[in-house]
Tab-separated table of C-alpha atoms and ligand atoms in Angstrom:
chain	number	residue	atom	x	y	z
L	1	UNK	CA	37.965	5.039	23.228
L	2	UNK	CA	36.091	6.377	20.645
L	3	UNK	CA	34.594	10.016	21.757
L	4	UNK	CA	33.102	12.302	18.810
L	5	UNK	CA	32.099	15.806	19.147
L	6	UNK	CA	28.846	16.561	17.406
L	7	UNK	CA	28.921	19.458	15.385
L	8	UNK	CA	25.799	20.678	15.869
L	9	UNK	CA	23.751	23.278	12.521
L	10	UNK	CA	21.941	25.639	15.054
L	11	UNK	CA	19.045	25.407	12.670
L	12	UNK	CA	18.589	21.752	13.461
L	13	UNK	CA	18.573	22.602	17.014
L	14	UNK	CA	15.955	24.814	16.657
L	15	UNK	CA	13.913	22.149	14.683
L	16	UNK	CA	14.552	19.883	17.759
L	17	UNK	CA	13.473	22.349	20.215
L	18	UNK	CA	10.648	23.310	17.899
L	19	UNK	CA	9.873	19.173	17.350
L	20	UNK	CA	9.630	18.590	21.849
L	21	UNK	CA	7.578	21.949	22.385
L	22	UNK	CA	5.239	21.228	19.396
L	23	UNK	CA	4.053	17.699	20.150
L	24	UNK	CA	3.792	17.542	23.336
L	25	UNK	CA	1.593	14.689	24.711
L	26	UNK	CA	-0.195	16.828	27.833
L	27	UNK	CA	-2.340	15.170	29.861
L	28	UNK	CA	-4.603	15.796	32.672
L	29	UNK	CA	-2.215	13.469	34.644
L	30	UNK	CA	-5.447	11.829	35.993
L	31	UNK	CA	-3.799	8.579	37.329
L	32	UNK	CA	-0.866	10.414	38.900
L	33	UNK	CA	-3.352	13.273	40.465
L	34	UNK	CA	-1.338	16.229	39.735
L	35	UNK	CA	-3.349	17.946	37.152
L	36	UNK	CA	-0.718	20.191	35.335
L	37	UNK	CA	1.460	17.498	34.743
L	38	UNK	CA	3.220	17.493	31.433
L	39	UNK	CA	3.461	13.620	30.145
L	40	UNK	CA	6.365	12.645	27.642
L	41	UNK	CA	5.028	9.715	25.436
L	42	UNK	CA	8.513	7.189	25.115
L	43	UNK	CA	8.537	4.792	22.880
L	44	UNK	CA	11.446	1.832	23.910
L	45	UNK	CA	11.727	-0.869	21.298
L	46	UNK	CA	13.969	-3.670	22.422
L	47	UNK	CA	15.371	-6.651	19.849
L	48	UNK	CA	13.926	-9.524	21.885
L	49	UNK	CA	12.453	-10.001	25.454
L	50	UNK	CA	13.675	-13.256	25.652
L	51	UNK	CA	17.458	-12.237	26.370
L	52	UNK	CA	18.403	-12.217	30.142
L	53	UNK	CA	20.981	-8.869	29.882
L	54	UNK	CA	18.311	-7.198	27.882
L	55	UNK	CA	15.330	-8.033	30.426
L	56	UNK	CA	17.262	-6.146	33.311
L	57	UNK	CA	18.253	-3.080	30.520
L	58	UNK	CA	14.809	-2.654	30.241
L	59	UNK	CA	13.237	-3.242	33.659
L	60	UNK	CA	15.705	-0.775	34.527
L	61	UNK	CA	14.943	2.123	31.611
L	62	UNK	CA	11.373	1.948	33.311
L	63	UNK	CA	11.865	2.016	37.029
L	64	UNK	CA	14.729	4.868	35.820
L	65	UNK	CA	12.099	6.601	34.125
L	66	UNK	CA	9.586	6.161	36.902
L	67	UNK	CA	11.950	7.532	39.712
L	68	UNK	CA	12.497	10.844	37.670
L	69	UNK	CA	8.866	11.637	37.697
L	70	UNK	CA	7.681	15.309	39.648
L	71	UNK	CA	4.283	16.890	40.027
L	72	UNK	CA	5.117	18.500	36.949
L	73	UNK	CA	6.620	15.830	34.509
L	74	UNK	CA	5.679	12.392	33.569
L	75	UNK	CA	6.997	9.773	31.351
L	76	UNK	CA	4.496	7.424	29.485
L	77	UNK	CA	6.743	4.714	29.050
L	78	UNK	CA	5.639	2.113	25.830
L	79	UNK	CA	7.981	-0.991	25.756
L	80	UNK	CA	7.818	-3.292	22.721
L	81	UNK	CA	9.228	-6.644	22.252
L	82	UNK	CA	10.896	-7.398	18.504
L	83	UNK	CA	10.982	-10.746	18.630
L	84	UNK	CA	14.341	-10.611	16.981
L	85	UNK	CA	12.577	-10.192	13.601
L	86	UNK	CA	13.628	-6.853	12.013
L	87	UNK	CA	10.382	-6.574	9.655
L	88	UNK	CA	8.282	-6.640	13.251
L	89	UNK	CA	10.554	-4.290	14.744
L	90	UNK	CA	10.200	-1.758	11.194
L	91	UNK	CA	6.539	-1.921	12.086
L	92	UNK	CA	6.854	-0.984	15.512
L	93	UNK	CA	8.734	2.023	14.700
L	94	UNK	CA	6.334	3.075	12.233
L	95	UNK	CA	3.775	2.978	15.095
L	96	UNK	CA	5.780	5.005	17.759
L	97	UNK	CA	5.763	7.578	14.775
L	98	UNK	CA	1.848	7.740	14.205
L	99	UNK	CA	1.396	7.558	18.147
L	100	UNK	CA	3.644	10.513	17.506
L	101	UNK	CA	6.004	9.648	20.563
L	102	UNK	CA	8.604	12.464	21.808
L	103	UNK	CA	11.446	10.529	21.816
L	104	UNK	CA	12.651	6.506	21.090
L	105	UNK	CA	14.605	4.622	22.258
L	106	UNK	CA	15.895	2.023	19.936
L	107	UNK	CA	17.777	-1.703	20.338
L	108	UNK	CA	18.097	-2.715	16.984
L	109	UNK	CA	17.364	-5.999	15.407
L	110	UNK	CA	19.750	-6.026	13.172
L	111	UNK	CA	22.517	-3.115	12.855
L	112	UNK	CA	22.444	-3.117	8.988
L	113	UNK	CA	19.100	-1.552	8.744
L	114	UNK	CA	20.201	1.123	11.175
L	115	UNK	CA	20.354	4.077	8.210
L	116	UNK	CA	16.860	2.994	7.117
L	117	UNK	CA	15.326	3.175	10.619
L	118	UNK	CA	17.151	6.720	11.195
L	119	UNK	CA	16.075	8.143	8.087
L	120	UNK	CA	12.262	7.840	9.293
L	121	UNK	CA	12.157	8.866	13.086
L	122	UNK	CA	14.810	11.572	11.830
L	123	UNK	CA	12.112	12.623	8.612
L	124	UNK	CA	9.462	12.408	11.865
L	125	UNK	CA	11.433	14.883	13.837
L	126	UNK	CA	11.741	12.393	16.760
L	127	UNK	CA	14.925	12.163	18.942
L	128	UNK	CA	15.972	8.585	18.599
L	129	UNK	CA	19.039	7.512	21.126
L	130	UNK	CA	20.191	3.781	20.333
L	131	UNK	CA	21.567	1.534	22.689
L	132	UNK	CA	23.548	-1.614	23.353
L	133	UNK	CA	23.835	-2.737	19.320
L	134	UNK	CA	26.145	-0.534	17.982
L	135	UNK	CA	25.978	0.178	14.118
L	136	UNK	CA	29.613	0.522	12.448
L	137	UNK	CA	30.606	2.323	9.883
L	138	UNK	CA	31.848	1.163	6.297
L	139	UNK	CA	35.831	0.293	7.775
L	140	UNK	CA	34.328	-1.265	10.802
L	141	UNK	CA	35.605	0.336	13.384
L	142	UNK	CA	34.919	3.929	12.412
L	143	UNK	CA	32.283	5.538	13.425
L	144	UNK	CA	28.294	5.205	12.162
L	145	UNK	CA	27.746	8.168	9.468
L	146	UNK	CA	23.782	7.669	10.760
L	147	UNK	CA	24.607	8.854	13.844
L	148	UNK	CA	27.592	11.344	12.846
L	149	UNK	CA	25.198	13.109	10.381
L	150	UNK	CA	21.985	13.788	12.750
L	151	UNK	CA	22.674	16.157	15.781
L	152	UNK	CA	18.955	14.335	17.089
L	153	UNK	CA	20.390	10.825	16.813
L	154	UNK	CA	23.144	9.020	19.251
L	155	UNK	CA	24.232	5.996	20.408
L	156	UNK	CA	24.869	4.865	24.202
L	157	UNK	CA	26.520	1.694	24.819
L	158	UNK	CA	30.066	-0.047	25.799
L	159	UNK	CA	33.282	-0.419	23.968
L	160	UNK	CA	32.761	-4.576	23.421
L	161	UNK	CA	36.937	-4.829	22.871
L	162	UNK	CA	37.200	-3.917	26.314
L	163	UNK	CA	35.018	-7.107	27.339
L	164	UNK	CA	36.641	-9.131	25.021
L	165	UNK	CA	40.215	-8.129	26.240
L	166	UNK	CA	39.365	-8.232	30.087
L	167	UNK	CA	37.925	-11.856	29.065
L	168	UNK	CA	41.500	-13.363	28.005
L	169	UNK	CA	43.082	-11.109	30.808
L	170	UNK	CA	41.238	-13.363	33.631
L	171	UNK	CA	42.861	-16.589	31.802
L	172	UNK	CA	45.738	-14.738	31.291
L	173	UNK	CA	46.361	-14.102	34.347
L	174	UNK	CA	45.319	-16.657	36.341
L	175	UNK	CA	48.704	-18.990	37.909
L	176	UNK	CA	48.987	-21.438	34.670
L	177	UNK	CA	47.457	-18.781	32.321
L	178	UNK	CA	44.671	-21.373	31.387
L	179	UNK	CA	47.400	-24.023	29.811
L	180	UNK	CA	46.437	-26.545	32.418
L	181	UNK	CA	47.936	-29.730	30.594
L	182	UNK	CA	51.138	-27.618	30.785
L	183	UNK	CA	51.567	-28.840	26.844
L	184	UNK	CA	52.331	-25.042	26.162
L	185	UNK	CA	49.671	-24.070	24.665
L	186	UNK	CA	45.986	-22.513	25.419
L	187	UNK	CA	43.536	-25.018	24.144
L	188	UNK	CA	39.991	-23.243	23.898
L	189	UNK	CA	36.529	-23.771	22.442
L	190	UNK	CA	34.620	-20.220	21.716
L	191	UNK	CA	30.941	-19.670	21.842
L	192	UNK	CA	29.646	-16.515	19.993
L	193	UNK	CA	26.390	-14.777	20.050
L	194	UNK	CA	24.622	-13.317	16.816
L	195	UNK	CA	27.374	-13.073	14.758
L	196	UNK	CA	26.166	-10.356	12.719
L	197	UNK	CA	26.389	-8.469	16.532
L	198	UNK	CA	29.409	-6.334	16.955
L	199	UNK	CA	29.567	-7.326	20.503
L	200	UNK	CA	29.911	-11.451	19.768
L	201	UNK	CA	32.153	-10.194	16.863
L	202	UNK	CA	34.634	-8.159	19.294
L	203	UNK	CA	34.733	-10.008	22.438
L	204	UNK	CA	35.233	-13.741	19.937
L	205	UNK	CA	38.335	-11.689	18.351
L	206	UNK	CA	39.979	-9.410	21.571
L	207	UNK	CA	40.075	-12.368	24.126
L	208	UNK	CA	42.053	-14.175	22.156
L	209	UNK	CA	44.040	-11.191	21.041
L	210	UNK	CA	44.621	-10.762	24.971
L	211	UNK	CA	46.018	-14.182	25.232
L	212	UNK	CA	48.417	-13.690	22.178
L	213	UNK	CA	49.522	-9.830	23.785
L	214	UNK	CA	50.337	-12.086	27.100
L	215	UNK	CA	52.661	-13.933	24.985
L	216	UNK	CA	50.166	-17.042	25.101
L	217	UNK	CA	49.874	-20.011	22.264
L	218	UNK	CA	46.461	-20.310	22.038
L	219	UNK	CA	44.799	-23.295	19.958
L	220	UNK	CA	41.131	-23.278	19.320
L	221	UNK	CA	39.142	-26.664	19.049
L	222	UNK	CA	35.692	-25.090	18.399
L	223	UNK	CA	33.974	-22.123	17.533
L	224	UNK	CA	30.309	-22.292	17.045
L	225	UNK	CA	27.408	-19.763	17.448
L	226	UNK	CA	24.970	-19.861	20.124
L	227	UNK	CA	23.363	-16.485	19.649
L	228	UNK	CA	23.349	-15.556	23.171
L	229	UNK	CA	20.936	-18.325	24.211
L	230	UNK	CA	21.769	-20.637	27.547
L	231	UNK	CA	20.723	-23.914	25.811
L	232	UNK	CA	22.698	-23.240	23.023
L	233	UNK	CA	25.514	-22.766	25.242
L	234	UNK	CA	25.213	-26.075	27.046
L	235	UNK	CA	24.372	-27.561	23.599
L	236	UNK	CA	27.839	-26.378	21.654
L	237	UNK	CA	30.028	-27.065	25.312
L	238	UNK	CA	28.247	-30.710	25.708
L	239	UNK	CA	29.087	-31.411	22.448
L	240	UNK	CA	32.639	-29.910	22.169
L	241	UNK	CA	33.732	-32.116	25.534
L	242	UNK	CA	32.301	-35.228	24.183
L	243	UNK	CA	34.690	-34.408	21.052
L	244	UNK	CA	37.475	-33.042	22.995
L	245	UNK	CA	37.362	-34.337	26.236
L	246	UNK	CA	39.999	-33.271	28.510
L	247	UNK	CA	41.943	-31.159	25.610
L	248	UNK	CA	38.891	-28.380	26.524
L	249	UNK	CA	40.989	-26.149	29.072
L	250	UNK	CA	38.659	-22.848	28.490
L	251	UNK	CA	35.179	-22.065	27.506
L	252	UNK	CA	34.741	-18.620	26.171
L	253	UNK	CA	31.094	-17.230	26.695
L	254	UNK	CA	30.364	-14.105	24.729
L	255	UNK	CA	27.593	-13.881	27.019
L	256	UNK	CA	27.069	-15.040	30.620
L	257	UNK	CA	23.550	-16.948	29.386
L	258	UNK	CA	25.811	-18.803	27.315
L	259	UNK	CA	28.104	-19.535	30.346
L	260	UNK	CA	24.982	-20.866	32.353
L	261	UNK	CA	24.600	-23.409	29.970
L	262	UNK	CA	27.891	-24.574	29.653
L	263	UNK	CA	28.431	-24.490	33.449
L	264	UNK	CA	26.051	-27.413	33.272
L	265	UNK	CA	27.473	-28.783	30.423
L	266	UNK	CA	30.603	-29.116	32.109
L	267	UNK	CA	29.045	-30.519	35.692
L	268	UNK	CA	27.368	-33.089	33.297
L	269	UNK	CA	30.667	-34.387	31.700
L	270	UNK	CA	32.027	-34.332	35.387
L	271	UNK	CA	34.434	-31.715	35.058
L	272	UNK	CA	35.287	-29.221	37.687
L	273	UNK	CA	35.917	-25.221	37.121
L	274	UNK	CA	38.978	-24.288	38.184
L	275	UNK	CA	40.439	-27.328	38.564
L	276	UNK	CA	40.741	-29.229	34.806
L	277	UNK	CA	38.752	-26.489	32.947
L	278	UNK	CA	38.400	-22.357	32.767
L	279	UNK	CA	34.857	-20.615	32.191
L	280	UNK	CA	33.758	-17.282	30.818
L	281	UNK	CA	31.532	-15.175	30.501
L	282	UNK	CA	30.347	-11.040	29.624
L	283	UNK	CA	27.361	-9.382	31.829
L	284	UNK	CA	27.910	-10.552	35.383
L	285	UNK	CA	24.291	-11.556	35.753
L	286	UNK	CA	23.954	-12.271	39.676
L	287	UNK	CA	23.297	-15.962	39.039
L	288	UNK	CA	26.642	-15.930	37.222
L	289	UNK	CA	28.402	-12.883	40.282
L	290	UNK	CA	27.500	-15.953	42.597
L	291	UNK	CA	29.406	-18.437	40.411
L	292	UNK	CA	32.625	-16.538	40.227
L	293	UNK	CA	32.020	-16.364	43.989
L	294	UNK	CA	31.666	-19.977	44.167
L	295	UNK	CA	34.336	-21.120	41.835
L	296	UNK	CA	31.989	-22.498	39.342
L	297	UNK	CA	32.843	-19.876	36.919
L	298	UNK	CA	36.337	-18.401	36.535
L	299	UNK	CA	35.292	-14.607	35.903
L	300	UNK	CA	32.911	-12.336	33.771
L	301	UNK	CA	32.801	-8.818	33.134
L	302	UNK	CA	30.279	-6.884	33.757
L	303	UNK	CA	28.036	-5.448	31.407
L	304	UNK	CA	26.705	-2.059	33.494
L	305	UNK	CA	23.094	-2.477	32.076
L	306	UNK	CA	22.119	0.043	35.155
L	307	UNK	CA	24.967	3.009	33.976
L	308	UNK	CA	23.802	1.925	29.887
L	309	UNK	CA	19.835	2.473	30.977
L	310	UNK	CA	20.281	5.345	32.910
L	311	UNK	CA	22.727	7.089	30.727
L	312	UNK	CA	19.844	6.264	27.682
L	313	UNK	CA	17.682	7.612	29.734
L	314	UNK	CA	18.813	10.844	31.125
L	315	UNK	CA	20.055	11.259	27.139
L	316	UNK	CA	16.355	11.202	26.429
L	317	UNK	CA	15.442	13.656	28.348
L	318	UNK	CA	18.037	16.432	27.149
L	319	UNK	CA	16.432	15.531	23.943
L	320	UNK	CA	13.245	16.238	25.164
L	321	UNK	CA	14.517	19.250	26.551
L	322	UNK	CA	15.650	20.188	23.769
L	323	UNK	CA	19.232	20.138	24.612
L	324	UNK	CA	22.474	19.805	22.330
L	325	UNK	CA	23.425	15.559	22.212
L	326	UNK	CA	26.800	14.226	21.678
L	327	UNK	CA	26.785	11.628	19.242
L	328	UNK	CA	28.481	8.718	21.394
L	329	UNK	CA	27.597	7.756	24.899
L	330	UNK	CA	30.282	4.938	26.347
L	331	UNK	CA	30.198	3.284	29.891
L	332	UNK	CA	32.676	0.872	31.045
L	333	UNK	CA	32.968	-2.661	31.509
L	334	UNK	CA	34.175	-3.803	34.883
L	335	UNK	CA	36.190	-6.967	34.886
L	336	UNK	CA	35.067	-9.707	37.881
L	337	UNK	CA	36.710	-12.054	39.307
L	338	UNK	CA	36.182	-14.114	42.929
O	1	GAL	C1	25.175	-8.003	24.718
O	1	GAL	C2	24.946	-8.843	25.955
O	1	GAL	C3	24.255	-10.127	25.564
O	1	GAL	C4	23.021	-9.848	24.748
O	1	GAL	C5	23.365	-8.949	23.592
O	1	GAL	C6	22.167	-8.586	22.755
O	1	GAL	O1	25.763	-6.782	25.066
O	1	GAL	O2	26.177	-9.134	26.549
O	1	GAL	O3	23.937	-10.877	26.719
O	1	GAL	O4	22.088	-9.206	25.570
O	1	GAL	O5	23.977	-7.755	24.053
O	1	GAL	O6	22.562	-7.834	21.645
């Protein structure tokens, strides 16, 4: 697992220490009643509402935020939606900077424009801590020069490989290994989210490479992108059975919206889960917890939105403090099965 030590210039430490203690937002703390209250202004800006794990990250960041409150310390908490348009998102940022909030919290639109966005709030002197869309560096798997280069900037999220691998581990290991026909061979369809998102881009390539490290012949009859939506997902498997019928053993969800769609898919074309066909998925939402419970979905791994939120959130407050970051936050995936 990638861990990096930040190396930090004390005279940038003292510029972040300087940057919390000089803008302060201090209030009178009139709608809390505690009149020497200190109130943080925190700007959140998340990629797009409209995404099921990201709803709960958020909710959570809040109530998180709300439950640290004292008598003495408040958190104005400002939560923006994206839209999942990056030129929206740009001007959101630039408006957390003229509302001169203490610290942001970021969920990128799109990863590429990650050194533009840090090069402002950085320039601003805000601490900016940026969560669940990781930004790679130039070999891919290295790590983000952004984020190695600015002791004020860091990144919290999980190691998507891991999901990915403990995906083909639940086929793997399941009593046929997910080669139902008993032809020899692992006959799957894959549905990714954004592809320009590390995450779709590691779990589409490490659950297969999990099948392959069993010793498995996998042999895939679709791969199509469904950008992490549920009616995509019943969309891509509807269509996929049609074409493949009973060939379709698994259905590989990047995401467990995606799964909830081709759960129904699958009832539709009268197929049963975990009897002529495998499903899925990455977050454990509880719809989908229930599911595995049920048998109508063969596993997911969970995606600990509560560890990722709280961990963003108690790294936001060191910066506040003024306290020394690391550069790379990680919290596990759990794998779940019935
Ligand atoms: C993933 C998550 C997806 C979606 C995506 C957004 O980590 O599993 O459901 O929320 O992030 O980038």
């Amino acid at each position: 697992m990638k861990k990096f030590k930040t190396l930090l210039a004390s005279a940038l430490i003292l510029s972040m220490v300087g940057c919390s203690q000089a803008t302060p937002a201090t209030t009178d703390g009139g709608d809390t009643g505690s009149a020497d209250a200190k109130t943080y202004n925190v700007g959140v800006a998340i990629y797009q509402f409209d995404d099921n794990f990201m709803t709960l990250y958020r909710e959570e960041i809040k109530s998180y935020f709300a439950s640290l409150e004292t008598d003495a310390v408040k958190y104005n908490v400002t939560i923006v939606d994206g839209k999942n348009d990056m030129a929206e998102q740009q001007n959101q940022i630039d408006n957390f900077i003229t509302q001169g909030m203490d610290v942001i919290i970021l969920n990128l639109v799109q990863t590429s424009s990650a050194d533009a966005t840090i090069d402002k709030v950085v320039a601003a002197g805000i601490p900016l801590v940026l969560i669940n869309r990781e930004p790679l560096g130039d070999n891919g798997d290295e790590s983000y020069k952004g984020i190695l280069d600015n002791p004020t900037v860091c990144y919290v999220g999980a190691d998507a490989r891991q999901s990915g691998t403990f995906q083909g581990e639940i086929i793997a290991e399941l009593p046929d290994h997910g080669d139902i026909n008993g032809d020899g061979k692992v006959s799957y369809i894959m549905i990714e989210g954004d592809p320009e998102n590390i995450d779709a881009q590691y779990r589409t390539e490490f659950s297969i490479k999990a099948l392959k490290d069993a010793g498995l012949t996998v042999d895939c009859l679709d791969d199509q992108v469904g950008n992490w939506a549920q009616a995509k997902g019943e969309e891509i498997t509807s269509n996929a059975l049609s074409q493949h019928g009973d060939a379709v053993e698994v259905v590989f969800c990047n995401n467990d919206a995606m799964a909830l769609g081709a759960a129904a898919a699958i009832k539709a074309k009268g197929r049963t889960v975990g009897k002529d066909i495998y499903l899925v998925g990455v977050d454990a939402l509880e719809e989908c917890q229930e599911m595995v419970k049920n048998g109508e979905m063969t596993g997911t791994v969970l995606n600990d939105h509560i560890g990722q939120s709280h961990t963003a959130v108690d790294v936001a407050i060191k910066a506040l403090n003024g306290e020394k970051l690391d550069n790379y936050y990680w919290v596990d995936y759990v794998k779940v099965t019935k």
